[in-house]
Coordinates of C-alpha atoms (C1' of nucleotides) in Angstrom, one line a residue:
Chain A
M208 CA -80.7 -34.7 -19.7
W209 CA -81.4 -31.3 -18.1
H210 CA -84.3 -30.7 -15.9
D211 CA -86.1 -27.5 -16.7
G212 CA -89.1 -28.1 -14.6
G213 CA -91.5 -28.6 -17.5
M214 CA -91.9 -31.3 -20.1
S215 CA -90.3 -29.3 -23.0
S216 CA -86.9 -30.4 -24.0
R217 CA -85.6 -27.1 -25.1
P218 CA -82.0 -26.4 -24.1
P219 CA -81.8 -24.6 -20.8
G220 CA -81.4 -20.8 -21.0
V221 CA -79.1 -18.7 -19.0
R222 CA -81.8 -18.4 -16.3
Q223 CA -82.1 -22.1 -15.9
L224 CA -78.4 -22.7 -15.8
R225 CA -78.0 -20.1 -13.1
R226 CA -80.9 -21.6 -11.2
D227 CA -79.3 -25.1 -11.3
D228 CA -76.0 -23.6 -10.2
V229 CA -77.4 -21.7 -7.3
T230 CA -79.5 -24.7 -6.2
A231 CA -76.4 -26.9 -6.3
R232 CA -74.5 -24.3 -4.2
I233 CA -77.3 -24.1 -1.6
L234 CA -77.0 -27.9 -1.3
A235 CA -73.2 -27.7 -1.0
V236 CA -73.3 -25.1 1.7
G237 CA -76.0 -27.0 3.5
R238 CA -73.9 -30.1 3.4
A239 CA -71.0 -28.2 4.9
H240 CA -73.1 -26.7 7.6
L241 CA -74.5 -30.1 8.4
A242 CA -71.0 -31.4 8.7
E243 CA -69.8 -28.6 10.9
H244 CA -72.7 -27.7 13.2
G245 CA -75.2 -30.6 13.0
A246 CA -78.7 -30.8 11.7
A247 CA -80.4 -29.1 14.6
A248 CA -78.3 -26.0 14.0
L249 CA -79.0 -25.9 10.2
S250 CA -80.5 -22.5 9.4
L251 CA -81.6 -21.0 6.1
R252 CA -80.2 -17.6 7.2
S253 CA -76.7 -18.9 7.7
V254 CA -76.7 -20.8 4.5
A255 CA -77.8 -17.7 2.7
R256 CA -75.1 -15.7 4.4
D257 CA -72.4 -18.1 3.2
L258 CA -73.7 -17.8 -0.3
G259 CA -73.7 -14.0 -0.2
L260 CA -77.4 -13.9 -0.6
V261 CA -80.1 -12.3 1.5
S262 CA -82.0 -14.8 3.5
S263 CA -85.3 -14.3 1.7
A264 CA -83.6 -15.1 -1.7
V265 CA -83.2 -18.7 -0.7
Y266 CA -87.0 -19.1 -0.7
R267 CA -86.8 -18.9 -4.5
Y268 CA -85.1 -22.3 -4.5
V269 CA -86.3 -24.1 -1.4
A270 CA -89.7 -24.0 0.3
G271 CA -88.3 -23.6 3.7
R272 CA -86.0 -25.0 6.3
D273 CA -87.7 -28.4 6.4
E274 CA -87.5 -28.8 2.7
L275 CA -83.8 -28.1 2.8
L276 CA -83.3 -30.7 5.4
T277 CA -85.2 -33.2 3.3
L278 CA -83.0 -32.4 0.3
L279 CA -79.9 -32.9 2.4
L280 CA -81.3 -36.1 3.9
V281 CA -82.0 -37.6 0.5
D282 CA -78.6 -36.3 -0.7
A283 CA -76.8 -38.1 2.2
Y284 CA -78.7 -41.3 1.8
T285 CA -77.9 -41.3 -1.8
E286 CA -74.2 -40.6 -1.4
L287 CA -73.9 -43.3 1.2
A288 CA -75.7 -45.9 -0.9
D289 CA -73.6 -45.0 -3.9
A290 CA -70.5 -45.5 -1.9
V291 CA -71.7 -48.9 -0.7
D292 CA -72.8 -49.9 -4.2
A293 CA -69.4 -48.9 -5.6
A294 CA -67.6 -50.9 -3.0
T295 CA -69.6 -54.1 -3.7
S296 CA -69.4 -53.6 -7.5
A297 CA -65.7 -53.1 -7.3
A298 CA -65.5 -56.6 -5.8
A299 CA -68.1 -58.2 -8.1
D300 CA -66.1 -61.4 -8.4
D301 CA -65.8 -61.9 -4.6
P302 CA -68.2 -64.3 -2.9
W303 CA -71.3 -62.7 -1.4
A304 CA -69.9 -62.8 2.2
A305 CA -66.9 -60.8 1.2
R306 CA -69.0 -58.3 -0.5
V307 CA -71.1 -57.9 2.7
L308 CA -67.8 -57.0 4.4
H309 CA -66.9 -54.6 1.7
A310 CA -70.3 -52.9 2.0
A311 CA -70.0 -52.6 5.8
R312 CA -66.5 -51.2 5.5
A313 CA -67.7 -48.6 3.0
L314 CA -70.6 -47.6 5.2
R315 CA -68.2 -47.2 8.2
A316 CA -65.7 -45.2 6.1
W317 CA -68.4 -42.8 4.9
A318 CA -69.7 -42.4 8.5
V319 CA -66.3 -41.7 9.8
R320 CA -65.7 -39.2 7.0
E321 CA -69.1 -37.6 7.5
P322 CA -70.1 -38.0 11.1
A323 CA -72.8 -35.3 11.2
R324 CA -74.4 -36.5 8.0
Y325 CA -74.3 -40.1 9.4
A326 CA -76.0 -38.7 12.5
L327 CA -78.7 -37.2 10.4
L328 CA -79.4 -40.6 8.8
Y329 CA -79.0 -43.0 11.8
G330 CA -78.8 -40.8 14.9
S331 CA -81.4 -39.1 17.0
P332 CA -84.3 -37.7 15.0
V333 CA -84.1 -33.9 14.4
P334 CA -86.4 -32.2 16.9
G335 CA -89.4 -30.6 15.1
Y336 CA -88.6 -32.3 11.8
S337 CA -90.3 -35.4 10.4
A338 CA -89.0 -36.7 7.1
P339 CA -91.6 -37.2 4.4
G340 CA -91.6 -40.9 3.9
E341 CA -92.6 -40.8 0.3
R342 CA -89.3 -39.0 -0.6
T343 CA -86.9 -40.6 1.9
T344 CA -87.8 -44.2 2.2
G345 CA -86.6 -45.1 -1.3
P346 CA -83.0 -43.7 -0.9
G347 CA -83.1 -44.5 2.8
T348 CA -83.5 -48.3 2.3
R349 CA -81.0 -48.8 -0.5
V350 CA -78.2 -50.0 1.7
V351 CA -80.3 -52.6 3.6
R352 CA -81.8 -53.7 0.3
R353 CA -78.3 -54.2 -1.1
L354 CA -77.4 -56.2 2.0
L355 CA -80.5 -58.3 1.6
A356 CA -79.7 -58.9 -2.1
L357 CA -76.2 -60.2 -1.1
V358 CA -77.7 -62.5 1.5
A359 CA -80.2 -63.7 -1.1
E360 CA -77.2 -64.7 -3.2
G361 CA -75.9 -66.6 -0.3
V362 CA -79.2 -68.4 0.1
A363 CA -79.3 -69.2 -3.6
A364 CA -75.7 -70.6 -3.4
G365 CA -76.7 -72.8 -0.5
D366 CA -74.2 -71.1 1.8
I367 CA -76.7 -70.2 4.5
D368 CA -77.8 -72.2 7.4
A369 CA -81.6 -72.2 7.4
Q370 CA -81.8 -72.6 11.1
G371 CA -80.3 -69.9 13.3
P372 CA -78.5 -70.5 16.6
A373 CA -81.5 -69.1 18.6
P374 CA -85.1 -70.0 18.2
L375 CA -87.5 -67.5 16.8
A376 CA -90.7 -66.6 18.7
P377 CA -93.8 -67.3 16.6
A378 CA -95.0 -63.7 16.6
A379 CA -91.6 -62.5 15.5
R380 CA -91.6 -65.1 12.8
A381 CA -94.9 -63.9 11.5
D382 CA -93.7 -60.3 11.4
L383 CA -90.6 -61.3 9.5
A384 CA -92.6 -63.5 7.1
R385 CA -94.8 -60.5 6.3
A386 CA -91.7 -58.3 5.8
T387 CA -90.2 -60.8 3.3
V388 CA -93.3 -60.6 1.3
E389 CA -93.3 -56.8 1.3
L390 CA -89.7 -56.8 0.2
G391 CA -90.4 -59.3 -2.5
L392 CA -87.8 -61.7 -1.2
D393 CA -87.8 -65.4 -1.1
I394 CA -85.9 -66.0 2.1
D395 CA -86.8 -67.8 5.3
P396 CA -87.9 -65.6 8.2
T397 CA -85.1 -67.0 10.3
V398 CA -82.6 -65.8 7.7
L399 CA -84.2 -62.3 7.7
A400 CA -84.0 -62.3 11.5
R401 CA -80.2 -62.8 11.3
V402 CA -79.9 -60.2 8.6
T403 CA -81.6 -57.7 11.0
M404 CA -79.0 -58.7 13.6
L405 CA -76.3 -58.1 11.0
W406 CA -77.8 -54.7 10.3
A407 CA -78.0 -53.9 14.0
V408 CA -74.3 -54.8 14.4
I409 CA -73.3 -52.6 11.6
I410 CA -75.4 -49.6 12.7
G411 CA -74.6 -50.2 16.4
G412 CA -70.9 -50.6 15.8
V413 CA -70.6 -47.5 13.7
S414 CA -72.8 -45.5 16.0
L415 CA -70.8 -46.4 19.1
E416 CA -67.6 -45.3 17.4
V417 CA -68.9 -42.2 15.6
F418 CA -71.0 -40.9 18.4
G419 CA -68.0 -41.2 20.7
Q420 CA -69.1 -44.0 23.1
Y421 CA -65.7 -45.6 23.0
G422 CA -63.4 -43.5 25.1
R423 CA -61.0 -41.0 23.5
D424 CA -58.3 -43.6 22.8
T425 CA -59.6 -46.9 24.0
F426 CA -59.0 -48.4 20.5
S427 CA -56.3 -47.5 18.2
E428 CA -57.9 -49.5 15.3
P429 CA -61.6 -49.2 15.7
G430 CA -62.0 -50.2 12.0
L431 CA -60.5 -53.6 12.6
L432 CA -62.7 -54.2 15.6
F433 CA -65.7 -53.2 13.5
E434 CA -64.8 -55.6 10.8
H435 CA -64.4 -58.4 13.3
Q436 CA -67.9 -57.7 14.6
V437 CA -69.4 -57.8 11.1
A438 CA -67.5 -60.9 10.2
T439 CA -68.7 -62.6 13.3
A440 CA -72.3 -61.7 12.4
V441 CA -71.9 -63.0 8.9
Q442 CA -70.5 -66.2 10.2
V443 CA -73.8 -66.6 12.2
L444 CA -75.6 -66.5 8.9
T445 CA -73.6 -69.3 7.3
G446 CA -73.5 -71.3 10.5
R447 CA -69.9 -72.2 9.7
A448 CA -66.8 -71.1 11.4
G449 CA -63.6 -70.3 9.5
P450 CA -61.6 -67.5 8.1
P451 CA -63.7 -64.7 6.6
P452 CA -63.2 -64.0 2.9
A453 CA -60.7 -61.2 2.2
Chain B
M149 CA -77.4 -38.3 54.9
W150 CA -78.3 -34.8 53.7
H151 CA -75.9 -32.8 51.6
D152 CA -75.6 -29.3 52.8
G153 CA -72.7 -28.3 50.7
G154 CA -70.2 -28.2 53.6
M155 CA -68.6 -30.7 55.9
S156 CA -70.8 -29.9 58.9
S157 CA -73.5 -32.4 59.7
R158 CA -76.0 -30.0 61.1
P159 CA -79.6 -30.8 60.2
P160 CA -80.6 -28.8 57.1
G161 CA -82.4 -25.6 57.7
V162 CA -85.4 -24.3 55.9
R163 CA -83.2 -22.7 53.3
Q164 CA -81.4 -25.9 52.5
L165 CA -84.6 -27.9 52.3
R166 CA -86.1 -25.4 49.9
R167 CA -82.9 -25.4 47.9
D168 CA -82.9 -29.2 47.5
D169 CA -86.5 -29.0 46.6
V170 CA -86.0 -26.4 43.8
T171 CA -83.0 -28.3 42.5
A172 CA -85.0 -31.4 42.2
R173 CA -87.8 -29.6 40.5
I174 CA -85.4 -28.1 38.0
L175 CA -84.1 -31.6 37.2
A176 CA -87.7 -32.9 36.9
V177 CA -88.7 -30.2 34.5
G178 CA -85.5 -30.6 32.6
R179 CA -86.2 -34.4 32.2
A180 CA -89.7 -33.6 30.9
H181 CA -88.4 -31.0 28.4
L182 CA -85.8 -33.5 27.2
A183 CA -88.5 -36.1 26.7
E184 CA -90.7 -33.7 24.9
H185 CA -88.4 -31.5 22.8
G186 CA -85.1 -33.3 22.7
A187 CA -81.7 -32.2 24.0
A188 CA -80.9 -29.6 21.3
A189 CA -84.0 -27.6 22.3
L190 CA -83.4 -27.7 26.0
S191 CA -83.3 -24.2 27.3
L192 CA -82.9 -22.7 30.7
R193 CA -85.5 -20.0 30.0
S194 CA -88.2 -22.6 29.2
V195 CA -87.3 -24.6 32.3
A196 CA -87.5 -21.5 34.4
R197 CA -90.9 -20.6 32.8
D198 CA -92.3 -24.0 33.7
L199 CA -91.2 -23.6 37.3
G200 CA -92.7 -20.1 37.6
L201 CA -89.3 -18.6 38.0
V202 CA -87.6 -15.8 36.2
S203 CA -84.8 -17.2 34.0
S204 CA -82.0 -15.6 35.9
A205 CA -83.1 -17.3 39.1
V206 CA -82.1 -20.7 37.7
Y207 CA -78.5 -19.6 37.8
R208 CA -78.6 -19.8 41.6
Y209 CA -78.9 -23.6 41.2
V210 CA -77.1 -24.4 37.9
A211 CA -74.1 -22.8 36.4
G212 CA -75.6 -22.6 32.9
R213 CA -77.2 -24.6 30.2
D214 CA -74.3 -27.0 29.7
E215 CA -74.3 -27.8 33.4
L216 CA -78.0 -28.6 33.3
L217 CA -77.4 -30.9 30.4
T218 CA -74.6 -32.6 32.2
L219 CA -76.8 -33.2 35.2
L220 CA -79.5 -34.6 33.0
L221 CA -77.0 -36.8 31.2
V222 CA -75.8 -38.3 34.5
D223 CA -79.3 -38.6 35.7
A224 CA -80.4 -40.5 32.6
Y225 CA -77.3 -42.8 32.6
T226 CA -78.0 -43.5 36.3
E227 CA -81.7 -44.3 35.8
L228 CA -80.9 -46.6 32.9
A229 CA -78.2 -48.4 34.8
D230 CA -80.4 -48.8 37.8
A231 CA -83.1 -50.3 35.7
V232 CA -80.6 -52.7 34.2
D233 CA -79.2 -53.6 37.6
A234 CA -82.7 -54.2 39.0
A235 CA -83.6 -56.5 36.1
T236 CA -80.5 -58.6 36.6
S237 CA -80.8 -58.7 40.3
A238 CA -84.4 -59.7 40.2
A239 CA -83.2 -62.8 38.3
A240 CA -80.2 -63.5 40.4
D241 CA -80.7 -67.2 40.3
D242 CA -80.9 -67.4 36.5
P243 CA -77.8 -68.4 34.6
W244 CA -75.6 -65.6 33.3
A245 CA -76.9 -65.8 29.8
A246 CA -80.5 -65.3 30.9
R247 CA -79.5 -62.3 32.9
V248 CA -77.8 -60.8 29.9
L249 CA -81.1 -61.1 28.1
H250 CA -82.9 -59.5 31.1
A251 CA -80.4 -56.7 31.0
A252 CA -81.0 -56.1 27.3
R253 CA -84.7 -56.2 27.7
A254 CA -84.5 -53.7 30.5
L255 CA -82.4 -51.4 28.4
R256 CA -84.8 -51.6 25.5
A257 CA -87.8 -51.0 27.7
W258 CA -86.2 -47.9 29.2
A259 CA -85.3 -46.6 25.7
V260 CA -88.8 -47.2 24.4
R261 CA -90.2 -45.4 27.4
E262 CA -87.7 -42.5 27.2
P263 CA -86.8 -42.2 23.6
A264 CA -85.4 -38.6 23.9
R265 CA -83.3 -39.4 26.9
Y266 CA -82.0 -42.6 25.2
A267 CA -81.1 -40.3 22.3
L268 CA -79.2 -38.1 24.6
L269 CA -77.1 -41.1 25.8
Y270 CA -76.6 -43.1 22.6
G271 CA -77.7 -40.9 19.7
S272 CA -76.1 -38.0 17.9
P273 CA -73.9 -35.8 20.1
V274 CA -75.6 -32.5 21.1
P275 CA -74.2 -29.8 18.9
G276 CA -72.1 -27.3 20.9
Y277 CA -72.0 -29.5 24.0
S278 CA -69.3 -31.9 25.0
A279 CA -69.8 -33.9 28.1
P280 CA -67.2 -33.6 30.9
G281 CA -65.7 -37.1 30.9
E282 CA -64.8 -37.0 34.6
R283 CA -68.4 -36.7 35.5
T284 CA -70.1 -38.9 32.9
T285 CA -67.9 -41.8 32.2
G286 CA -68.6 -43.4 35.5
P287 CA -72.3 -43.6 35.2
G288 CA -72.1 -43.9 31.4
T289 CA -70.2 -47.2 31.5
R290 CA -72.2 -48.9 34.2
V291 CA -74.4 -50.9 31.8
V292 CA -71.4 -52.2 29.7
R293 CA -69.6 -53.1 32.8
R294 CA -72.6 -55.0 34.1
L295 CA -72.6 -56.9 30.8
L296 CA -68.9 -57.6 31.1
A297 CA -69.4 -58.9 34.6
L298 CA -72.1 -61.3 33.5
V299 CA -69.9 -62.5 30.7
A300 CA -67.0 -62.9 33.1
E301 CA -69.3 -65.2 35.1
G302 CA -69.8 -67.2 32.0
V303 CA -66.1 -67.5 31.5
A304 CA -65.6 -68.6 35.1
A305 CA -68.4 -71.2 34.6
G306 CA -66.6 -72.5 31.5
D307 CA -69.6 -71.7 29.3
I308 CA -67.8 -69.6 26.9
D309 CA -66.0 -70.7 23.7
A310 CA -62.5 -69.2 23.9
Q311 CA -62.3 -69.1 20.1
G312 CA -64.8 -67.0 18.2
P313 CA -66.2 -67.9 14.8
A314 CA -64.2 -65.2 13.0
P315 CA -60.4 -64.7 13.4
L316 CA -59.2 -61.5 15.1
A317 CA -56.6 -59.3 13.5
P318 CA -53.5 -58.9 15.6
A319 CA -53.8 -55.1 15.9
A320 CA -57.4 -55.5 17.1
R321 CA -56.3 -58.2 19.5
A322 CA -53.7 -55.9 20.9
D323 CA -56.3 -53.1 21.4
L324 CA -58.7 -55.5 23.2
A325 CA -55.9 -56.9 25.3
R326 CA -55.1 -53.4 26.5
A327 CA -58.7 -52.7 27.2
T328 CA -59.1 -55.8 29.3
V329 CA -56.2 -54.7 31.4
E330 CA -57.8 -51.2 31.8
L331 CA -61.0 -52.8 32.8
G332 CA -59.3 -55.0 35.3
L333 CA -60.9 -58.1 33.7
D334 CA -59.4 -61.5 33.2
I335 CA -60.9 -62.5 29.9
D336 CA -59.5 -63.3 26.5
P337 CA -59.4 -60.6 23.9
T338 CA -61.5 -62.8 21.6
V339 CA -64.2 -62.9 24.2
L340 CA -64.1 -59.2 24.7
A341 CA -64.4 -58.8 20.9
R342 CA -67.6 -60.8 20.9
V343 CA -68.9 -58.8 23.9
T344 CA -68.4 -55.6 21.9
M345 CA -70.4 -57.2 19.1
L346 CA -73.2 -58.0 21.6
W347 CA -73.1 -54.4 22.7
A348 CA -73.3 -53.2 19.1
V349 CA -76.3 -55.5 18.6
I350 CA -78.0 -54.1 21.6
I351 CA -77.4 -50.4 20.9
G352 CA -77.9 -50.9 17.2
G353 CA -81.1 -52.8 17.6
V354 CA -82.6 -50.4 20.0
S355 CA -81.4 -47.4 18.0
L356 CA -82.9 -48.7 14.8
E357 CA -86.2 -49.1 16.5
V358 CA -86.3 -46.0 18.7
F359 CA -84.9 -43.7 16.0
G360 CA -87.6 -44.8 13.6
Q361 CA -85.6 -46.7 11.0
Y362 CA -88.1 -49.5 10.9
G363 CA -91.1 -48.3 8.9
R364 CA -94.2 -47.1 10.8
D365 CA -95.6 -50.6 11.1
T366 CA -93.2 -53.0 9.6
F367 CA -93.0 -55.0 12.8
S368 CA -95.8 -55.5 15.2
E369 CA -93.5 -57.0 17.9
P370 CA -90.2 -55.2 17.7
G371 CA -89.4 -56.4 21.2
L372 CA -89.4 -60.0 20.2
L373 CA -87.2 -59.4 17.2
F374 CA -84.8 -57.5 19.5
E375 CA -84.7 -60.4 21.9
H376 CA -83.9 -62.8 19.1
Q377 CA -81.1 -60.6 17.9
V378 CA -79.6 -60.5 21.4
A379 CA -80.1 -64.2 22.0
T380 CA -78.3 -64.9 18.8
A381 CA -75.4 -62.7 19.8
V382 CA -75.2 -64.5 23.2
Q383 CA -75.1 -67.8 21.4
V384 CA -72.1 -66.6 19.5
L385 CA -70.4 -66.2 22.9
T386 CA -71.1 -69.7 24.0
G387 CA -70.4 -71.2 20.7
R388 CA -73.3 -73.6 21.3
A389 CA -76.7 -73.6 19.6
G390 CA -79.8 -74.3 21.6
P391 CA -82.8 -72.7 23.2
P392 CA -81.9 -69.5 25.0
P393 CA -82.6 -69.4 28.7
A394 CA -86.0 -68.0 29.7
Chain C
dT86 C1' -84.9 -13.9 74.0
dG87 C1' -83.6 -10.0 71.2
dT88 C1' -81.0 -7.4 68.1
dA89 C1' -77.4 -6.3 64.2
dC90 C1' -75.4 -8.1 60.5
dA91 C1' -74.4 -11.5 56.7
dT92 C1' -76.0 -14.6 53.5
dC93 C1' -78.8 -15.9 49.9
dA94 C1' -83.2 -16.7 46.7
dG95 C1' -85.6 -14.5 43.5
dT96 C1' -86.8 -10.1 40.6
dG97 C1' -86.9 -7.4 36.5
dA98 C1' -84.6 -5.0 33.2
dA99 C1' -81.3 -5.1 29.9
dC100 C1' -77.6 -6.6 26.2
dG101 C1' -76.9 -8.7 22.0
dC102 C1' -77.8 -12.4 19.4
dG103 C1' -80.0 -15.5 15.7
dC104 C1' -84.0 -17.5 13.8
dG105 C1' -88.1 -18.4 9.9
dT106 C1' -91.0 -16.2 7.1
dT107 C1' -93.6 -12.5 4.5
dC108 C1' -93.9 -8.7 1.4
dA109 C1' -93.6 -4.8 -1.7
dC110 C1' -89.9 -3.5 -4.6
dT111 C1' -86.2 -3.2 -8.6
dG112 C1' -83.9 -4.7 -12.4
dA113 C1' -82.5 -8.3 -15.4
dT114 C1' -83.8 -12.2 -18.5
dG115 C1' -86.9 -14.4 -21.6
dT116 C1' -91.0 -14.5 -25.0
dA117 C1' -94.5 -13.3 -28.4
dC118 C1' -95.5 -10.6 -32.0
Chain D
dT103 C1' -84.4 -7.1 -35.9
dG104 C1' -87.1 -4.5 -32.7
dT105 C1' -90.4 -3.6 -29.3
dA106 C1' -93.9 -4.5 -25.4
dC107 C1' -95.0 -7.4 -21.9
dA108 C1' -94.4 -11.3 -18.6
dT109 C1' -91.5 -13.8 -15.7
dC110 C1' -88.4 -14.4 -12.3
dA111 C1' -84.0 -13.6 -9.1
dG112 C1' -82.6 -11.0 -5.6
dT113 C1' -83.2 -6.9 -2.2
dG114 C1' -84.1 -4.8 2.1
dA115 C1' -87.1 -3.9 5.7
dA116 C1' -90.0 -5.7 8.9
dC117 C1' -92.7 -8.9 12.3
dG118 C1' -92.4 -11.5 16.2
dC119 C1' -90.1 -14.9 18.3
dG120 C1' -86.7 -17.3 21.7
dC121 C1' -82.2 -17.7 23.5
dG122 C1' -78.0 -17.3 27.3
dT123 C1' -76.1 -14.5 30.4
dT124 C1' -75.2 -10.3 33.5
dC125 C1' -76.3 -7.1 37.0
dA126 C1' -78.1 -4.1 40.6
dC127 C1' -81.9 -4.6 43.5
dT128 C1' -85.3 -6.2 47.5
dG129 C1' -86.8 -9.0 50.9
dA130 C1' -86.6 -13.1 53.5
dT131 C1' -83.7 -16.5 56.2
dG132 C1' -79.9 -17.6 59.1
dT133 C1' -76.1 -16.5 62.6
dA134 C1' -73.3 -14.4 66.2
dC135 C1' -73.4 -12.0 70.1

DNA sequence: TGTACATCAGTGAACGCGCGTTCACTGATGTAC
DNA sequence: TGTACATCAGTGAACGCGCGTTCACTGATGTAC
């Protein structure tokens, strides 16, 4: 249950408990700094200061600034994916399309609540930092994979129009066919194409709102507009018009 | 023709010419630094260094770092909008839907060519900097307004389905109705809703690609996938399926 | 055309700041006998 | 249960760096007479 860095399963001593505690506090302060000042401004020294530690002490827990960023990146991806999973599970009896809407709503809610952490995940890359793929792609693709799983349900249920409204260029079709194999999914490339459009709508809609592209008070209810955008994209998958599921 | 800072129209002297020249070089170096290191790392000192100037000399031309960022922001918005306008004008005889595709293509091409400047416009906000609306909203909304103008053409031509595939919540409809008035456009709120979806697809699709969310080599032809996404969104506007215009 | 003065571009030094990272160190906690 | 040694958390000083901004200054360009 506890992780003590080795393979022994002895109960953790005082030292280990304190170590876990401090590590958790470093992450917590890092999260707060991310939220307040953004990723580019994240500094080990200021995190240390907030913890009442001398800056060099942090190196006992974290290899350096980049490592801290990686931890926070994984942390944010995980928290977001957990929120999305919770939203879809809470509506387990709803049809797949309704659960897609719940997932999108949960993603937006998290992004609005945590704009700087959302920016870390889906905004401009942090200058001078490149995420280690082997540690981030897993957590970083959980949300899309959930979306794909929901759409796969729709395919299985026969809800999904095999043909999209726009033709797919052969080279694009080949790319997508390769991607479905890599993802281990049994869906048509044209369906995957529309799922990428759905994903683009979700990330685009949230980014436009969270990054402040809509004027200060152009929309009083941006969440409703977002839901409409997503619902429209989902309708494109089914090929049918009609009221979206609650 | 020349701007000499006053209302006289005397021909510019040596001093003014040199001043314009240095100002232009500051912007050019700023652009290059933006492209290479990103906005958060933009510094007056390094720009001065590259120009062979002492850092304080730059203050003769620019009030400070934030002012330089604002100039570069307007510069980038303008260059992007010019590229989009050029692309649509070059295809002036094409139907409106084809010109929407051309516009989207041009936007993506510019973003791929200038990822850091695209990030400045549509990525995470720069920490500690807030753009002065009175100087940036004009250039910053040119592309969307072009898009809206093209769609307005479609409305006038009777190409556009008044009813979208998904119902629009009353509060969202009210928001959008207010926005059409502000924009001075005579289009139905449901149409504007779908245009915002189109815009979300464009920004979302480009951001996902440019910000590196697609794996290193998941797609060999991301441009084709993008065009399919946009074409699909345009089809949602017309409410008709069929091959998209060339 | 020539001279006296005003304007302005660019210099160089300085202020005060924060950053990441290394390193030799003290003192507390854990472990083996 | 007690002692000797190993491990590790945290300290404090230091290195070397870059940043934005101010300020008194020199020397060149422009302007008015």
